[in-house]
mmCIF file of N, CA and C in Angstrom:
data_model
loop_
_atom_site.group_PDB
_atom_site.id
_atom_site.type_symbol
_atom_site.label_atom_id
_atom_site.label_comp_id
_atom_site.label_asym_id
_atom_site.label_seq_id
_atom_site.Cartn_x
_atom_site.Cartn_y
_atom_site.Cartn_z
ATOM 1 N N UNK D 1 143.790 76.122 69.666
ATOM 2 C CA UNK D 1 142.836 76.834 68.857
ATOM 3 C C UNK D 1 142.229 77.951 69.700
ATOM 4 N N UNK D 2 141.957 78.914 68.928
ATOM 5 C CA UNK D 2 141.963 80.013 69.760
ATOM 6 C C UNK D 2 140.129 80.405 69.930
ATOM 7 N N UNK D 3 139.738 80.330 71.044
ATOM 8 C CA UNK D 3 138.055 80.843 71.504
ATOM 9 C C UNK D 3 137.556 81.993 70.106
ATOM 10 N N UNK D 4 136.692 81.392 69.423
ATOM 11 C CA UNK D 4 135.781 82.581 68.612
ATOM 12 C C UNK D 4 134.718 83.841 69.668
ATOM 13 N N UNK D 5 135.592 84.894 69.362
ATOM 14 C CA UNK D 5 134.923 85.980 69.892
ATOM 15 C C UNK D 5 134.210 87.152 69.180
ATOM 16 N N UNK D 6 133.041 87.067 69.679
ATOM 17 C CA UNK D 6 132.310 88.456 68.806
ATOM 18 C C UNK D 6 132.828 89.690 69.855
ATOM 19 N N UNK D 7 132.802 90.744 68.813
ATOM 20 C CA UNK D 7 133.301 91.955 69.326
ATOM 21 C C UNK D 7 131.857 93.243 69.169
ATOM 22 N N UNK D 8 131.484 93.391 69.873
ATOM 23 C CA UNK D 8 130.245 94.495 69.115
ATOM 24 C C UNK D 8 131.193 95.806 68.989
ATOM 25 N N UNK D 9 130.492 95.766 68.201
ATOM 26 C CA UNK D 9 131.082 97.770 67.730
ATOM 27 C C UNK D 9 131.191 98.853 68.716
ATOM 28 N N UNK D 10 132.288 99.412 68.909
ATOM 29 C CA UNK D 10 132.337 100.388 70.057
ATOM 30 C C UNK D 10 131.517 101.543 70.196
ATOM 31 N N UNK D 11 130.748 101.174 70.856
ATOM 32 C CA UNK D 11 129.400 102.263 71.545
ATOM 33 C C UNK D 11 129.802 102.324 72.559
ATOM 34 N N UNK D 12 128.993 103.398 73.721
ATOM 35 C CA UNK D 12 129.367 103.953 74.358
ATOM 36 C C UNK D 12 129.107 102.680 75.805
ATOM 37 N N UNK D 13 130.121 103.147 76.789
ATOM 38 C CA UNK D 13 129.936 101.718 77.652
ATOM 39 C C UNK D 13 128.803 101.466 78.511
ATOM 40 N N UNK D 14 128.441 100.463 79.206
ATOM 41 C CA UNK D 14 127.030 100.320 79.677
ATOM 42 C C UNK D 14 126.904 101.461 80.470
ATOM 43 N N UNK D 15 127.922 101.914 81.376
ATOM 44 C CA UNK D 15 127.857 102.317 82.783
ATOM 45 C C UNK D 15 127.677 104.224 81.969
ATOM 46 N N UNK D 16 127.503 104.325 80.508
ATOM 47 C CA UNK D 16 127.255 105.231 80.530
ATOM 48 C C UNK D 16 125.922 105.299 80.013
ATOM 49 N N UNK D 17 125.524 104.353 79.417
ATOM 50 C CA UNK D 17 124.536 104.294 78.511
ATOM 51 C C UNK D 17 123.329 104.398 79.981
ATOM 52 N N UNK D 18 123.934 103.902 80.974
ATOM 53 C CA UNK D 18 122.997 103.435 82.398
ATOM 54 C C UNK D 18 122.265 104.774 82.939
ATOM 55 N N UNK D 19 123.554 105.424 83.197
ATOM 56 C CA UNK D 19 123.638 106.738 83.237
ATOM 57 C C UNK D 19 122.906 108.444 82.753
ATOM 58 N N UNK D 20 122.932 107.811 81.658
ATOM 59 C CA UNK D 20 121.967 108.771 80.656
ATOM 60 C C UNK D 20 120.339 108.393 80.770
ATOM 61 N N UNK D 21 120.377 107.055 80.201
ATOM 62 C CA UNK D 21 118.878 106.506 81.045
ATOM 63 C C UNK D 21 118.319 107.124 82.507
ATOM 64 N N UNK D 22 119.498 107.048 83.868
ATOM 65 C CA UNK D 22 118.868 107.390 84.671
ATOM 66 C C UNK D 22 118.819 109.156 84.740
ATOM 67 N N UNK D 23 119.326 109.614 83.664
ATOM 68 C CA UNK D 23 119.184 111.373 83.612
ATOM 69 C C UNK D 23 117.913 111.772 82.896
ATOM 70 N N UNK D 24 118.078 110.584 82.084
ATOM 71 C CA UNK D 24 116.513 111.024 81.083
ATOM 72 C C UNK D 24 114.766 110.827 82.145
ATOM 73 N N UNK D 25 115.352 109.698 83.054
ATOM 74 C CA UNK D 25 114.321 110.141 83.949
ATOM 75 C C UNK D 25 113.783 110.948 85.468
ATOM 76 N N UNK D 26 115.264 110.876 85.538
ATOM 77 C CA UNK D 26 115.028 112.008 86.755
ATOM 78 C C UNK D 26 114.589 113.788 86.174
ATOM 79 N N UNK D 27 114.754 113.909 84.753
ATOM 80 C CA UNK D 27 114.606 114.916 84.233
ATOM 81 C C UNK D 27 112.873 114.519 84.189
ATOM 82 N N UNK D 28 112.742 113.128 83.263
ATOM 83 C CA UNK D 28 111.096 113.407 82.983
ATOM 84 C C UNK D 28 110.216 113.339 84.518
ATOM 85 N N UNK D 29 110.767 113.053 85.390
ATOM 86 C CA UNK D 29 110.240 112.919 86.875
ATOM 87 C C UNK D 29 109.887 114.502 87.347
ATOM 88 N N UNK D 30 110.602 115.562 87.464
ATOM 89 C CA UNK D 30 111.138 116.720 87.870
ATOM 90 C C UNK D 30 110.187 117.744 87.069
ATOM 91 N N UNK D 31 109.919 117.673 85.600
ATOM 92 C CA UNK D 31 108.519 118.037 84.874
ATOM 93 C C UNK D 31 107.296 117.628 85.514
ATOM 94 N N UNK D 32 107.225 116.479 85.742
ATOM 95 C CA UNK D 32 106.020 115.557 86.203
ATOM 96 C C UNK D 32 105.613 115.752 87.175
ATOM 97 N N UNK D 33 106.602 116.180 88.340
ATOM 98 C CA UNK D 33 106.029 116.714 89.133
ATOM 99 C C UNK D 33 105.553 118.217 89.502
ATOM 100 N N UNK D 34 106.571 119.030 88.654
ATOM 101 C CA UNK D 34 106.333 120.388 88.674
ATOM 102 C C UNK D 34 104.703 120.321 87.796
ATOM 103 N N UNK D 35 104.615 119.892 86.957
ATOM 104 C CA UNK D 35 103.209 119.394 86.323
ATOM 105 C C UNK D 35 101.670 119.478 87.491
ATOM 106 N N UNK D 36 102.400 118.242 88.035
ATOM 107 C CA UNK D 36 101.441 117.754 89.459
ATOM 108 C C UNK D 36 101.219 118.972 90.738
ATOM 109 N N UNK D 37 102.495 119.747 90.728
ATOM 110 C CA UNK D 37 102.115 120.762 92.132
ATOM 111 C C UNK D 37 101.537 122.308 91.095
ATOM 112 N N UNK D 38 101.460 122.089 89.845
ATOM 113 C CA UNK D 38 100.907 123.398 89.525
ATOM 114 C C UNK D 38 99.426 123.008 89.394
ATOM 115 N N UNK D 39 99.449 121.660 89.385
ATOM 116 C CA UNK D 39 97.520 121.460 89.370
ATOM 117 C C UNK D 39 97.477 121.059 87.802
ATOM 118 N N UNK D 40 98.363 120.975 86.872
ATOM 119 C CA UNK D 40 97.992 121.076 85.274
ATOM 120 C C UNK D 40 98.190 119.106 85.396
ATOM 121 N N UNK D 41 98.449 118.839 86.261
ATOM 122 C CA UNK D 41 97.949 116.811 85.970
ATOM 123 C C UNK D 41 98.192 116.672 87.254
ATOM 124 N N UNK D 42 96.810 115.299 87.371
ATOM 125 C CA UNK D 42 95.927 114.512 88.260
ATOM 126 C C UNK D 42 97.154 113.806 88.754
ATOM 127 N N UNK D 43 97.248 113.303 90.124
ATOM 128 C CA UNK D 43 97.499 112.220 90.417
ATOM 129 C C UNK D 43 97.634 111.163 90.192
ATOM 130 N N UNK D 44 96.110 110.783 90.036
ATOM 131 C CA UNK D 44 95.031 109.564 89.716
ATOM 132 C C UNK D 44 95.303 109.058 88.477
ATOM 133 N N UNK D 45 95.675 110.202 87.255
ATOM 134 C CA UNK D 45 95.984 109.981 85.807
ATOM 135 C C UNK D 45 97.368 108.841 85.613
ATOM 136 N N UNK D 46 98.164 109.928 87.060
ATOM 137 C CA UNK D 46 99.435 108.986 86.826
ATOM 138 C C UNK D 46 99.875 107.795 87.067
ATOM 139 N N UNK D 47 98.798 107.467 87.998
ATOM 140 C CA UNK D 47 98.753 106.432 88.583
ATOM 141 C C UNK D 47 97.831 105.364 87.876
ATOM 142 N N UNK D 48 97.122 105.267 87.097
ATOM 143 C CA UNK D 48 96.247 104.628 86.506
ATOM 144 C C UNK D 48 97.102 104.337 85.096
ATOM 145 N N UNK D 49 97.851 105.375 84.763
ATOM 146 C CA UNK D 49 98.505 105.487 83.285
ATOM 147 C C UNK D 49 99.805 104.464 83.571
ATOM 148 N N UNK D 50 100.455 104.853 84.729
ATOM 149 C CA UNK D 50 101.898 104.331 85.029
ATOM 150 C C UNK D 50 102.663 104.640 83.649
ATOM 151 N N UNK D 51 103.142 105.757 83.628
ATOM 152 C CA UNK D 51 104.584 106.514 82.534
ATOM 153 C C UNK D 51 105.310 105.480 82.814
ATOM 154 N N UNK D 52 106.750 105.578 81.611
ATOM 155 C CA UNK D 52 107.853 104.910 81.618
ATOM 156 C C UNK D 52 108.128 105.471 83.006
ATOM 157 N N UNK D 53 108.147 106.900 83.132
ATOM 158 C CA UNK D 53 109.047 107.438 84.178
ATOM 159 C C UNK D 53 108.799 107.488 85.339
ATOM 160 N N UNK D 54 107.590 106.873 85.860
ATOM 161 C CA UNK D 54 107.358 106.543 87.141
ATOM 162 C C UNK D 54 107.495 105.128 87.958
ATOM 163 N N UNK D 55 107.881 104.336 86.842
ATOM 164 C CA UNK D 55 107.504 103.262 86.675
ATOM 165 C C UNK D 55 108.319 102.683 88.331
ATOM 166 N N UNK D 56 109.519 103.287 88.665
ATOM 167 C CA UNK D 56 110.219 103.012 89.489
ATOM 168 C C UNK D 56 110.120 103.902 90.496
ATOM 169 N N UNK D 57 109.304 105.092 90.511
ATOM 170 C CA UNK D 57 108.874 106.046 91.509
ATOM 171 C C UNK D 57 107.769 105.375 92.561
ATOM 172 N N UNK D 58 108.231 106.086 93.672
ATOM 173 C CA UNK D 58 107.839 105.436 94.851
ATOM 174 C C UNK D 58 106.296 105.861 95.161
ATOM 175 N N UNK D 59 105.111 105.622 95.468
ATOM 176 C CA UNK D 59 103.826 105.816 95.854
ATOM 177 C C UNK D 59 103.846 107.422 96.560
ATOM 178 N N UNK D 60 104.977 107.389 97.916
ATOM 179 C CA UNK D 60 104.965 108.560 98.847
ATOM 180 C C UNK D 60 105.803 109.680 98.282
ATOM 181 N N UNK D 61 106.666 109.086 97.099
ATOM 182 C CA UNK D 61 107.044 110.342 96.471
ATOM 183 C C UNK D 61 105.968 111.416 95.438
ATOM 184 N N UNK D 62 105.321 109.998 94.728
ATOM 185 C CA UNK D 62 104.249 111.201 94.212
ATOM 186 C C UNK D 62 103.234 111.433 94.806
ATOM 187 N N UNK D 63 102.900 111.276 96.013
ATOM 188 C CA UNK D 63 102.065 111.880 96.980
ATOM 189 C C UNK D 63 102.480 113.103 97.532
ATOM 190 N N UNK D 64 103.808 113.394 97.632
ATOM 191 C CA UNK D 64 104.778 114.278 98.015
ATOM 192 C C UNK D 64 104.704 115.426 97.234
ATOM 193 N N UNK D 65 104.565 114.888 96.212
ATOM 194 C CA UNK D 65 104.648 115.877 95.353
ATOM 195 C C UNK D 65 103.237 117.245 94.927
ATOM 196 N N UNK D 66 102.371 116.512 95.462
ATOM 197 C CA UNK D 66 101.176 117.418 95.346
ATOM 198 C C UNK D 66 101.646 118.894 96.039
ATOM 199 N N UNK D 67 100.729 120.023 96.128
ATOM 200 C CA UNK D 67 100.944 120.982 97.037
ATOM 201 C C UNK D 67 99.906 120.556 97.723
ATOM 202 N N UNK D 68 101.063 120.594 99.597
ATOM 203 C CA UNK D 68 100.150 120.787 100.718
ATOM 204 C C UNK D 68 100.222 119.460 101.368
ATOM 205 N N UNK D 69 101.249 118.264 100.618
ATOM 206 C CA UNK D 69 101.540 117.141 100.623
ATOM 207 C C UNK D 69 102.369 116.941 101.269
ATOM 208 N N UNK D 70 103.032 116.448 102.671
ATOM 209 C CA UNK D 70 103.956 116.060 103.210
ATOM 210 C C UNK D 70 104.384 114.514 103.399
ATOM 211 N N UNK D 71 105.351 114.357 103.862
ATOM 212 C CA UNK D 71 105.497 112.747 104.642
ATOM 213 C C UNK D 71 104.284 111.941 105.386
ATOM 214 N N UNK D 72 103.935 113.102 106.577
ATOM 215 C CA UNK D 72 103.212 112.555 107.072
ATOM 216 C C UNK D 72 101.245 112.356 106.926
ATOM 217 N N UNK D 73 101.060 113.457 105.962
ATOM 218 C CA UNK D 73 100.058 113.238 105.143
ATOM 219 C C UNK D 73 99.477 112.344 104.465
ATOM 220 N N UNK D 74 100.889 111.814 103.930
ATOM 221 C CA UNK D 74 100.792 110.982 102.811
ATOM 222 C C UNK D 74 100.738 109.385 103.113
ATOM 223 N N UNK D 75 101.443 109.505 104.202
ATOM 224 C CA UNK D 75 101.242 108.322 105.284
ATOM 225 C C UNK D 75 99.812 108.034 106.016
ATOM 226 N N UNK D 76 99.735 108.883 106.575
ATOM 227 C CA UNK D 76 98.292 108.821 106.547
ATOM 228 C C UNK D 76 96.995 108.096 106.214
ATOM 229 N N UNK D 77 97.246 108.941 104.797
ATOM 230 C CA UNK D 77 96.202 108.711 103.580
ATOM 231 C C UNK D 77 96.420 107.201 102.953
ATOM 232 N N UNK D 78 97.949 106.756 103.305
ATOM 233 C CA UNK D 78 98.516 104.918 102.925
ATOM 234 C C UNK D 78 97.504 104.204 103.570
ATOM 235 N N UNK D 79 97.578 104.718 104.796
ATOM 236 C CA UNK D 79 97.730 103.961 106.219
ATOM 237 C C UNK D 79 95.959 103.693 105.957
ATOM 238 N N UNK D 80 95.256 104.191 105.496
ATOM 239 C CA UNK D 80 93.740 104.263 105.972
ATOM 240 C C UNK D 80 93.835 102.826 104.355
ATOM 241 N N UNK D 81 94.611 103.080 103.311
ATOM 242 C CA UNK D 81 94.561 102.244 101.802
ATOM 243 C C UNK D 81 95.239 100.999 102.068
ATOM 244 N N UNK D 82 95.662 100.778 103.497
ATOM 245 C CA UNK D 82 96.681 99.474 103.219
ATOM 246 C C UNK D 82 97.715 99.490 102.846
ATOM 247 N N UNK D 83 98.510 100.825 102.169
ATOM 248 C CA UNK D 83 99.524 100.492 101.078
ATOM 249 C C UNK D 83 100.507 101.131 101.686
ATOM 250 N N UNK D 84 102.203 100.831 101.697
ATOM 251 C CA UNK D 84 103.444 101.076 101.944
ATOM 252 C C UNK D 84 103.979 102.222 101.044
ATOM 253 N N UNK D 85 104.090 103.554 101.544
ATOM 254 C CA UNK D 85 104.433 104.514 100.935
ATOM 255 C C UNK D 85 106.190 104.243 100.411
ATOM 256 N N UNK D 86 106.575 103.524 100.621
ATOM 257 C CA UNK D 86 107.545 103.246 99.689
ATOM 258 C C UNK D 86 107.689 102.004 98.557
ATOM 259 N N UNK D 87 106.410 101.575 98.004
ATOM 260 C CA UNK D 87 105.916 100.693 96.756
ATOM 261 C C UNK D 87 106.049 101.326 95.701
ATOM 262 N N UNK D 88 106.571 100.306 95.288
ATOM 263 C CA UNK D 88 107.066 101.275 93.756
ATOM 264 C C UNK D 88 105.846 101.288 92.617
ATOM 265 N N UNK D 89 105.769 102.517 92.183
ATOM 266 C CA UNK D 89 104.009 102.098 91.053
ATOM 267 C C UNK D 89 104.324 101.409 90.334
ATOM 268 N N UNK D 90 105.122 101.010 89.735
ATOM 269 C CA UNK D 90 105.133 100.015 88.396
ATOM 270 C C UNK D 90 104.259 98.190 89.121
ATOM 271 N N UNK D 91 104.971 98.308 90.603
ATOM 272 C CA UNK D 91 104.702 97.319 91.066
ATOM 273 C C UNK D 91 103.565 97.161 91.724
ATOM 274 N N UNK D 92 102.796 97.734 91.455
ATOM 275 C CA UNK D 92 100.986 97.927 92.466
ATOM 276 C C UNK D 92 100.679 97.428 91.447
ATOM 277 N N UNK D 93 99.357 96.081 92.215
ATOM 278 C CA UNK D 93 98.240 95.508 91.314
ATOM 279 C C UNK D 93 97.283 96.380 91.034
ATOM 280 N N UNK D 94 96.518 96.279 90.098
ATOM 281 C CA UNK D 94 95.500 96.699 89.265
ATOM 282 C C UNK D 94 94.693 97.188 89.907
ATOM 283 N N UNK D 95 94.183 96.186 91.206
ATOM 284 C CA UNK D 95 93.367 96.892 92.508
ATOM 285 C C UNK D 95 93.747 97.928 93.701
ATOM 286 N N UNK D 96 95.070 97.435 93.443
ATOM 287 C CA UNK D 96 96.028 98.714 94.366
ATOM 288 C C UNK D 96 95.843 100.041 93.595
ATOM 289 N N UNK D 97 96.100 99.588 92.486
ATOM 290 C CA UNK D 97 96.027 101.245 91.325
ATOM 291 C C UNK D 97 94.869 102.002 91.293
ATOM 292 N N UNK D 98 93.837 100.965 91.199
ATOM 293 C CA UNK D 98 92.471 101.409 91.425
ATOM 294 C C UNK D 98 91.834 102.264 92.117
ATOM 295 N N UNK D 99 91.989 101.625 93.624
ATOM 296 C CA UNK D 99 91.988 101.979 94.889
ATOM 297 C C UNK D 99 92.807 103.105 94.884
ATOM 298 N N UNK D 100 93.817 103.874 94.799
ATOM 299 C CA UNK D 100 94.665 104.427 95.097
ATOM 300 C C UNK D 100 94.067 105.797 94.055
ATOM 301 N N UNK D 101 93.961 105.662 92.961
ATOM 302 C CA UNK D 101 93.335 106.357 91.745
ATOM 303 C C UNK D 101 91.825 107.157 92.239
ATOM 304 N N UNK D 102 90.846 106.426 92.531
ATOM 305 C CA UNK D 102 90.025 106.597 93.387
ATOM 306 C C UNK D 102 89.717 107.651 94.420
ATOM 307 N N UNK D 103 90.571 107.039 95.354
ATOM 308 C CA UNK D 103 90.611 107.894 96.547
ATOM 309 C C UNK D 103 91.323 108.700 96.850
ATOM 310 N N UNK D 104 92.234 109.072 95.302
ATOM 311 C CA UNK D 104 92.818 110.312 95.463
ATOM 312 C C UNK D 104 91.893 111.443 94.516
ATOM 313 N N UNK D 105 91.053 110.665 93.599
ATOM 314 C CA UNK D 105 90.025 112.070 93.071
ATOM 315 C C UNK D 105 89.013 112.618 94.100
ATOM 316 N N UNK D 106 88.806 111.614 94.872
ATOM 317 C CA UNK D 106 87.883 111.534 96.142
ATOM 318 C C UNK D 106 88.687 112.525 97.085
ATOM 319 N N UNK D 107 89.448 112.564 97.343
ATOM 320 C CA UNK D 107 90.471 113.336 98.323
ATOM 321 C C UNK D 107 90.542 115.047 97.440
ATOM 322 N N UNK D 108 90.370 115.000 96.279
ATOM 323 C CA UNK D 108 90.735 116.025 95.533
ATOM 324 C C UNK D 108 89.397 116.802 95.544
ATOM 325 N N UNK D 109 88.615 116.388 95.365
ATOM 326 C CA UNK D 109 87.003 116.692 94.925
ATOM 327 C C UNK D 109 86.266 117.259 96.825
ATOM 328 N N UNK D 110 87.412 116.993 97.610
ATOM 329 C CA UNK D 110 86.858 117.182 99.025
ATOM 330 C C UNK D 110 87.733 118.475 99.521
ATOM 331 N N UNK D 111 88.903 118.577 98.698
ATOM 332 C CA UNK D 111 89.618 119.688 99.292
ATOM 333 C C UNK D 111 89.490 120.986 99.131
ATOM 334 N N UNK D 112 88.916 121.797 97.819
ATOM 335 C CA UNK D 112 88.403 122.613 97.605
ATOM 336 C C UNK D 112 86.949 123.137 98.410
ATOM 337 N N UNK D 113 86.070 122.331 98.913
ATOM 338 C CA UNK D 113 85.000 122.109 99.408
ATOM 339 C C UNK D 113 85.725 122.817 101.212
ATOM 340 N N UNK D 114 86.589 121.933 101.527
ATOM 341 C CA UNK D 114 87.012 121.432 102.656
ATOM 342 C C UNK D 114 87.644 123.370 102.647
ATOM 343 N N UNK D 115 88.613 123.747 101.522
ATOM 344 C CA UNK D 115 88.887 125.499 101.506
ATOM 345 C C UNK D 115 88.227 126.523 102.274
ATOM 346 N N UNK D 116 86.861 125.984 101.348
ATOM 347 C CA UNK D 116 86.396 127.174 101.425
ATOM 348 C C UNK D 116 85.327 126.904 102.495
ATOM 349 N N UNK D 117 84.713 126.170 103.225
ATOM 350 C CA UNK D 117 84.108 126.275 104.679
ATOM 351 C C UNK D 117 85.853 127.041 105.631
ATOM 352 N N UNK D 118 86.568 126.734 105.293
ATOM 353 C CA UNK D 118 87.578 127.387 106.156
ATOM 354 C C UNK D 118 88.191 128.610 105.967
ATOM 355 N N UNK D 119 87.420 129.439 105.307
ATOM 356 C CA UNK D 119 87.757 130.552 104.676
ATOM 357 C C UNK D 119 86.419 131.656 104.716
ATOM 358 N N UNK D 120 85.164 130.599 104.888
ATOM 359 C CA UNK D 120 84.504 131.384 105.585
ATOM 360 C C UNK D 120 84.021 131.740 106.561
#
């Protein structure tokens, strides 16, 4: 007797369906950040909000992404929070998010300030 097999309907195969998923977010990533270095969205927003599309983005990448933001900046600024610049946001607790949300409006609200004594 022969094994009963379901057949699903031919759609397109995982490894493409996978594929497109990971295009749809490296695209919404690539906005998000061009977003973030023109100044038109917070950090803090994104991080408090957690998008589909960050969900797997790394802490030091969107730290990276600011203008004026490097590796070692951004390390830094971990290093004083406790937190591993390669944590993925989806995966930070509530108090990590917090914290992190925080002391990056705090960091933001000091840099303009921080400009312009250096400019005059």
């Amino acid at each position: 007797m022969e094994a009963a097999t379901t057949v699903l309907p031919a759609t397109r195969p995982q490894h493409m369906r996978a594929l497109a998923h990971a295009n749809r977010v490296r695209l919404a990533r690539a906005e998000l950040k061009r977003s973030i270095k023109a100044g038109r969205t917070k950090p803090s927003k994104i991080v408090l909000g957690c998008p589909w599309q960050v969900e797997t983005m790394t802490v030091g990448e969107l730290l990276r992404s600011q203008r004026r933001w490097g590796r070692a900046r951004a390390r830094k600024f971990l290093s004083a929070l406790a937190l591993n610049e390669n944590r993925e946001l989806g995966k930070l607790t509530e108090r990590q998010r917090n914290l992190l949300a925080r002391e990056l409006d705090a960091k933001s609200r000091r840099a303009p300030a921080a400009r312009a004594l250096a400019a005059a």
